[in-house]
Short mmCIF file of C-alpha atoms in Angstrom, two decimals:
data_model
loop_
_atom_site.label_atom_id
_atom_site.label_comp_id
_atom_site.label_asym_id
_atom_site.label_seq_id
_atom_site.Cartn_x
_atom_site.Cartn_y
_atom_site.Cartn_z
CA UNK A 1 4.05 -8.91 20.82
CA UNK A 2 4.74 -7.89 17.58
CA UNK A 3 7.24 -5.56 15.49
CA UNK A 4 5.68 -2.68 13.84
CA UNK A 5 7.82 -0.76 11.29
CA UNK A 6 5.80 2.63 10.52
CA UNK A 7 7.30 4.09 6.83
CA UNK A 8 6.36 8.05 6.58
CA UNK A 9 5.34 9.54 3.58
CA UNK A 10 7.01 12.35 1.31
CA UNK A 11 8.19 15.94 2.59
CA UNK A 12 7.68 13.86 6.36
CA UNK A 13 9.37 12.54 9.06
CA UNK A 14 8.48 10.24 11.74
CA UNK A 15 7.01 12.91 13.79
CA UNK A 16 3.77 11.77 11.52
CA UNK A 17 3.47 8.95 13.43
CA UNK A 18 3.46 10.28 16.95
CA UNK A 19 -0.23 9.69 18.06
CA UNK A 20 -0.02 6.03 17.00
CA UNK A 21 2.95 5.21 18.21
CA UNK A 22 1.90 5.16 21.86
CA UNK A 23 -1.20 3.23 21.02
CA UNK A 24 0.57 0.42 19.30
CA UNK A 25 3.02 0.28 22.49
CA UNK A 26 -0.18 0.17 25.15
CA UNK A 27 -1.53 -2.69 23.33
CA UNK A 28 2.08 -4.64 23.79
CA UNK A 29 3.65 -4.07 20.61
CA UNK A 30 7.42 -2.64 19.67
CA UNK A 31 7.12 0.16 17.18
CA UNK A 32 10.50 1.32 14.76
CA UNK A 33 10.01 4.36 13.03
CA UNK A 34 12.76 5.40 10.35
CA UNK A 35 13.38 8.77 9.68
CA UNK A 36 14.19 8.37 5.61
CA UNK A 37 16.88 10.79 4.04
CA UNK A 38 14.12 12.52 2.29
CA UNK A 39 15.92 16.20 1.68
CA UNK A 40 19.14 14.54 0.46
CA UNK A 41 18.73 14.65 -3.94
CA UNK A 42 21.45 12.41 -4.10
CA UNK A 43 19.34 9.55 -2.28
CA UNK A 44 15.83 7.55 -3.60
CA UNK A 45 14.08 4.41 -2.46
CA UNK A 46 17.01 2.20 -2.73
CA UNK A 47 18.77 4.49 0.24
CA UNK A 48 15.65 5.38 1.81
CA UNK A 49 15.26 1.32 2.27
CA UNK A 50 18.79 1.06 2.95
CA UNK A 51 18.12 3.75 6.24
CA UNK A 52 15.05 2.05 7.08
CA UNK A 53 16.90 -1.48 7.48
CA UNK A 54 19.62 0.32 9.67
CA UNK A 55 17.05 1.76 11.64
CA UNK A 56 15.64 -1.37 12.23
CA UNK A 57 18.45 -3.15 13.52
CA UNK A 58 18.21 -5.74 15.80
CA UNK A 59 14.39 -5.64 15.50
CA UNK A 60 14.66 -7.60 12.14
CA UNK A 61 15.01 -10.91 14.11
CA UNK A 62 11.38 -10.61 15.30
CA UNK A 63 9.55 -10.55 11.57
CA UNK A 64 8.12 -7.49 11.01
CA UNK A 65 4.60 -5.59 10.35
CA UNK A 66 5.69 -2.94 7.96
CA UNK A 67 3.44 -0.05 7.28
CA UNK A 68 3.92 2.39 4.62
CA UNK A 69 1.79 5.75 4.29
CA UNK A 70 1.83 7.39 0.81
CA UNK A 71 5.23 7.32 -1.21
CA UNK A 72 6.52 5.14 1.81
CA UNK A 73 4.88 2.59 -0.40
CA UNK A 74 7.78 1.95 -2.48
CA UNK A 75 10.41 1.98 0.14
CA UNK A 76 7.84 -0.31 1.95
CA UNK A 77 7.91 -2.69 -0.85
CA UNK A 78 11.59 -3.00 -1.02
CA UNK A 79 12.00 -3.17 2.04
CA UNK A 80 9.95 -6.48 2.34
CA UNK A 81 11.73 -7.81 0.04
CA UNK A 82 15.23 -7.34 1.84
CA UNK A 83 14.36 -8.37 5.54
CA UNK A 84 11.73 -10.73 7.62
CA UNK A 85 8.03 -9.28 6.96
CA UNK A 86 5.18 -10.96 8.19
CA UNK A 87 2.84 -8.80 6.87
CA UNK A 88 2.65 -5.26 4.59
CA UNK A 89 -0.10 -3.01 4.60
CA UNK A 90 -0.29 -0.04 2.00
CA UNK A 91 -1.59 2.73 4.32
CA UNK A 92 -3.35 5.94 1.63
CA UNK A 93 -0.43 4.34 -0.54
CA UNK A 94 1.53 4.37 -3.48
CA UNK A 95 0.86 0.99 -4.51
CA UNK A 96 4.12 -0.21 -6.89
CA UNK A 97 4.81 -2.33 -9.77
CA UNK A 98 7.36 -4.58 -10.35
CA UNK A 99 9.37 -2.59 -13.67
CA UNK A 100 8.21 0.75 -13.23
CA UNK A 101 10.20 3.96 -11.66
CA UNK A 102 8.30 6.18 -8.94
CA UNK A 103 8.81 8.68 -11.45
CA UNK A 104 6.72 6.60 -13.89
CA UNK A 105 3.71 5.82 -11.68
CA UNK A 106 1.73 9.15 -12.34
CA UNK A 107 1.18 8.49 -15.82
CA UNK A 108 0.99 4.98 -16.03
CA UNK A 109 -1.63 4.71 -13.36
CA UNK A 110 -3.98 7.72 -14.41
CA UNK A 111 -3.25 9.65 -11.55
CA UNK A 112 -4.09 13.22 -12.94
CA UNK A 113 -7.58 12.23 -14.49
CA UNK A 114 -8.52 10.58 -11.27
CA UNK A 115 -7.59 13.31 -9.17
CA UNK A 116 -8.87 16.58 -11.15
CA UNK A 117 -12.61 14.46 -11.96
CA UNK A 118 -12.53 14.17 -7.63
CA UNK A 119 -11.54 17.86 -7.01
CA UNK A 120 -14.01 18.72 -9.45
CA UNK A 121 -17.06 16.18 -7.50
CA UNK A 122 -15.55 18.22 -4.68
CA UNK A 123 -15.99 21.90 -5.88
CA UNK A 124 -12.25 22.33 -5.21
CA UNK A 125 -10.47 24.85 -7.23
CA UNK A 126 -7.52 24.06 -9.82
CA UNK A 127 -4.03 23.71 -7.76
CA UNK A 128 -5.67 23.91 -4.17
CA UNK A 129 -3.31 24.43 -1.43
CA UNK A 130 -1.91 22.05 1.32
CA UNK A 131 -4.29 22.54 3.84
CA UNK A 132 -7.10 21.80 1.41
CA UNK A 133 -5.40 19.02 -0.23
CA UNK A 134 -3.78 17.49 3.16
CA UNK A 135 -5.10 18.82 6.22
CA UNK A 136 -9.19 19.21 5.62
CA UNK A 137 -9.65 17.10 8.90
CA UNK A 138 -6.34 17.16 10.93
CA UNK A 139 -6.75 19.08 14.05
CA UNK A 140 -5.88 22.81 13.60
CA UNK A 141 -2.87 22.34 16.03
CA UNK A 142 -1.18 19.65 14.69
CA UNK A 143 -1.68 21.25 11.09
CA UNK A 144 -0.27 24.33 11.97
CA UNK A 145 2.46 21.93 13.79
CA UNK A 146 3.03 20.02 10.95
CA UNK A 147 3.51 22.96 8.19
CA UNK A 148 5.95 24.26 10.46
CA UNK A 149 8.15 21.33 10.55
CA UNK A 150 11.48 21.77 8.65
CA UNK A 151 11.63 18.98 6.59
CA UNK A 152 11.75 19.51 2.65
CA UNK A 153 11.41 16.67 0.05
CA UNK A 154 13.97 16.16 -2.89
CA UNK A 155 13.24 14.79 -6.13
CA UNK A 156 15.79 11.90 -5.81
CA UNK A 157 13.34 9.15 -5.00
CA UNK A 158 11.13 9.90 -8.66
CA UNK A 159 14.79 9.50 -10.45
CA UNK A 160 15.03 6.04 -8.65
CA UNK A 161 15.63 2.65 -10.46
CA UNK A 162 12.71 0.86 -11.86
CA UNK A 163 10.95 -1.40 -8.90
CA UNK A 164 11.90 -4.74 -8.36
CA UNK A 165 9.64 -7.51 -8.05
CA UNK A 166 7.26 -6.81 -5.44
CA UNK A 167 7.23 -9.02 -2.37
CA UNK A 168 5.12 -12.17 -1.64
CA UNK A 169 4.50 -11.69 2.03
CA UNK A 170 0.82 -11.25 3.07
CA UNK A 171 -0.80 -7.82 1.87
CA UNK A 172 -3.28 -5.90 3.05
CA UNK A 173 -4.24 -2.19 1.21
CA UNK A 174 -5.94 0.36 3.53
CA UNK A 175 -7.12 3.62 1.58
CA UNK A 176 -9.12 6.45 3.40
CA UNK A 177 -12.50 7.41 2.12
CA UNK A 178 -11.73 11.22 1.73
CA UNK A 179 -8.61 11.35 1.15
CA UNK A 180 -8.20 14.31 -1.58
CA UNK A 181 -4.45 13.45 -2.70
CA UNK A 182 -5.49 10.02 -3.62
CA UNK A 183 -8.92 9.36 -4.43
CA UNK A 184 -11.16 6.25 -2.86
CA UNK A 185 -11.96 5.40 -6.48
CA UNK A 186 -8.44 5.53 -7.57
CA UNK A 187 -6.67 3.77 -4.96
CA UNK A 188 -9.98 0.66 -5.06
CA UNK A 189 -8.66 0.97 -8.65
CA UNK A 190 -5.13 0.90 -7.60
CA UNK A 191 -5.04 -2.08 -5.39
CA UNK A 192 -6.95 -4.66 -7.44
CA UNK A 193 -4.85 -3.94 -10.55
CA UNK A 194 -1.81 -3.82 -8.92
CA UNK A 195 -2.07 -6.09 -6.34
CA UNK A 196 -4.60 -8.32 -7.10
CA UNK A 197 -6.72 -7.49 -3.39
CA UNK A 198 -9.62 -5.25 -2.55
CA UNK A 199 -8.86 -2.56 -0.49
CA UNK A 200 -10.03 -2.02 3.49
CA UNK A 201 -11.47 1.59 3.89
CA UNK A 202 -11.17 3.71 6.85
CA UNK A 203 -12.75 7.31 6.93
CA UNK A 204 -10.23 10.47 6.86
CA UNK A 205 -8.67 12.57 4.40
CA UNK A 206 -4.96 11.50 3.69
CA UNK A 207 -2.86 11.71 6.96
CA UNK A 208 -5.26 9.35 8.82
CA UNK A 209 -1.94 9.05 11.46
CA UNK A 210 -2.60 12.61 12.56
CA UNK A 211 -6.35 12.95 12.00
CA UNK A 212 -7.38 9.36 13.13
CA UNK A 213 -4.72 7.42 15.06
CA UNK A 214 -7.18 5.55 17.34
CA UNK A 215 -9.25 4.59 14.22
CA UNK A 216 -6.11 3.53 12.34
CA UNK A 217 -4.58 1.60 15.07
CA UNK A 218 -7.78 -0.14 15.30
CA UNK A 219 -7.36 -1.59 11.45
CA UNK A 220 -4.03 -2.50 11.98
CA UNK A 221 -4.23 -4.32 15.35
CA UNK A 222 -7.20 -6.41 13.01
CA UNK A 223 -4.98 -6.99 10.40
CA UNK A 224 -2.51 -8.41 12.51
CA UNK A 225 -4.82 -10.62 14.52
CA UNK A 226 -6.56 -11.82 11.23
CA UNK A 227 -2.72 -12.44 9.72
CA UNK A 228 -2.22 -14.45 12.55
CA UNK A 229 0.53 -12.84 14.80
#
């Protein structure tokens, strides 16, 4: 058995993780999912990793599997860095670096070229909206579901500290290939010059937990096995 730690993304809660948490438990596994202080201003990724380690508890004794969807990828980071993780996987990520502030990591990586030339390839519009951007392939329920949920994002976690070093634990980077928040092309970019791997691809746009959990479970439950645990 193994310890999965699921990170949500911004303007989220773990209610994004709902459809692949009961997978993850069929095939044996525990399964922690922190709900991070995201609508508090006052708090960034040093208190959202500070929430997630409470929330993990007792659970840190096992050595963990911590995965981290979008801007969970910084509070992922830290986090492995802080308690007993066997292996981190970057999930349609925010991939860190060691010196720079969340803030920072727009510009320094590129991110608005990359993302207006793939609208563009697209035929999407300037400033599309959420459902266009987010939801192209999530079921119309759960969309709908999802829009309606009352959780609001603060700027607090852009204003946070520059990133510490970034953890040497076993990595694995898993971007989907239609994700229209964060390009394939960017994030293959993103993961060999930041952390020095080639990405695994997965189809989806970029909430692959609501569109794809059976698919996405699937990558995991390989990563683990091929991590050895």
């Amino acid at each position: 058995m193994a310890t999965y730690v699921l990170i949500h993304g911004a303007a989220s809660d773990s209610w994004y993780w709902h459809r692949v948490i009961p997978l993850l438990r069929a095939a044996g596994h525990d399964v922690v999912t922190p709900d991070l202080p995201v609508s508090d201003p006052a708090c960034g990724i040093p208190e959202y990793t500070q929430s997630a380690i409470e929330t993990i508890g007792e659970h840190v004794a096992d050595g963990l599997i911590v995965v981290a969807q979008s801007l969970g990828g910084f509070t992922a980071a830290m986090l492995a860095t802080r308690v007993p993780t066997k292996l981190l996987v970057y999930l349609a990520a925010m991939a860190p670096k060691a010196g720079e502030t969340p803030g920072e990591w727009w510009e320094a990586t590129g991110y608005s070229e990359a993302k207006q030339e793939n609208d563009a390839r697209l035929g999407i519009g300037e400033n599309p909206d959420t459902l266009v951007t987010f939801f192209h392939d999530v079921p119309e329920d759960l969309a709908g579901e999802a829009l309606g949920r009352p959780v609001q994002q603060s700027d607090g976690p852009f204003h946070s500290p520059p990133m510490p070093e970034l953890p040497e634990v076993p990595t694995r980077f898993l971007l989907c290939r239609d994700d229209r928040m964060f390009p394939a092309d960017f994030q293959r970019r993103m993961a060999k010059e930041r952390l020095g791997i080639t990405a695994d691809e997965m189809i989806g746009g970029h909430l692959p937990a609501l569109a794809h959990p059976e698919e996405l479970v699937r990558h995991l439950e390989r990563f683990r096995v091929e991590a050895g645990l």
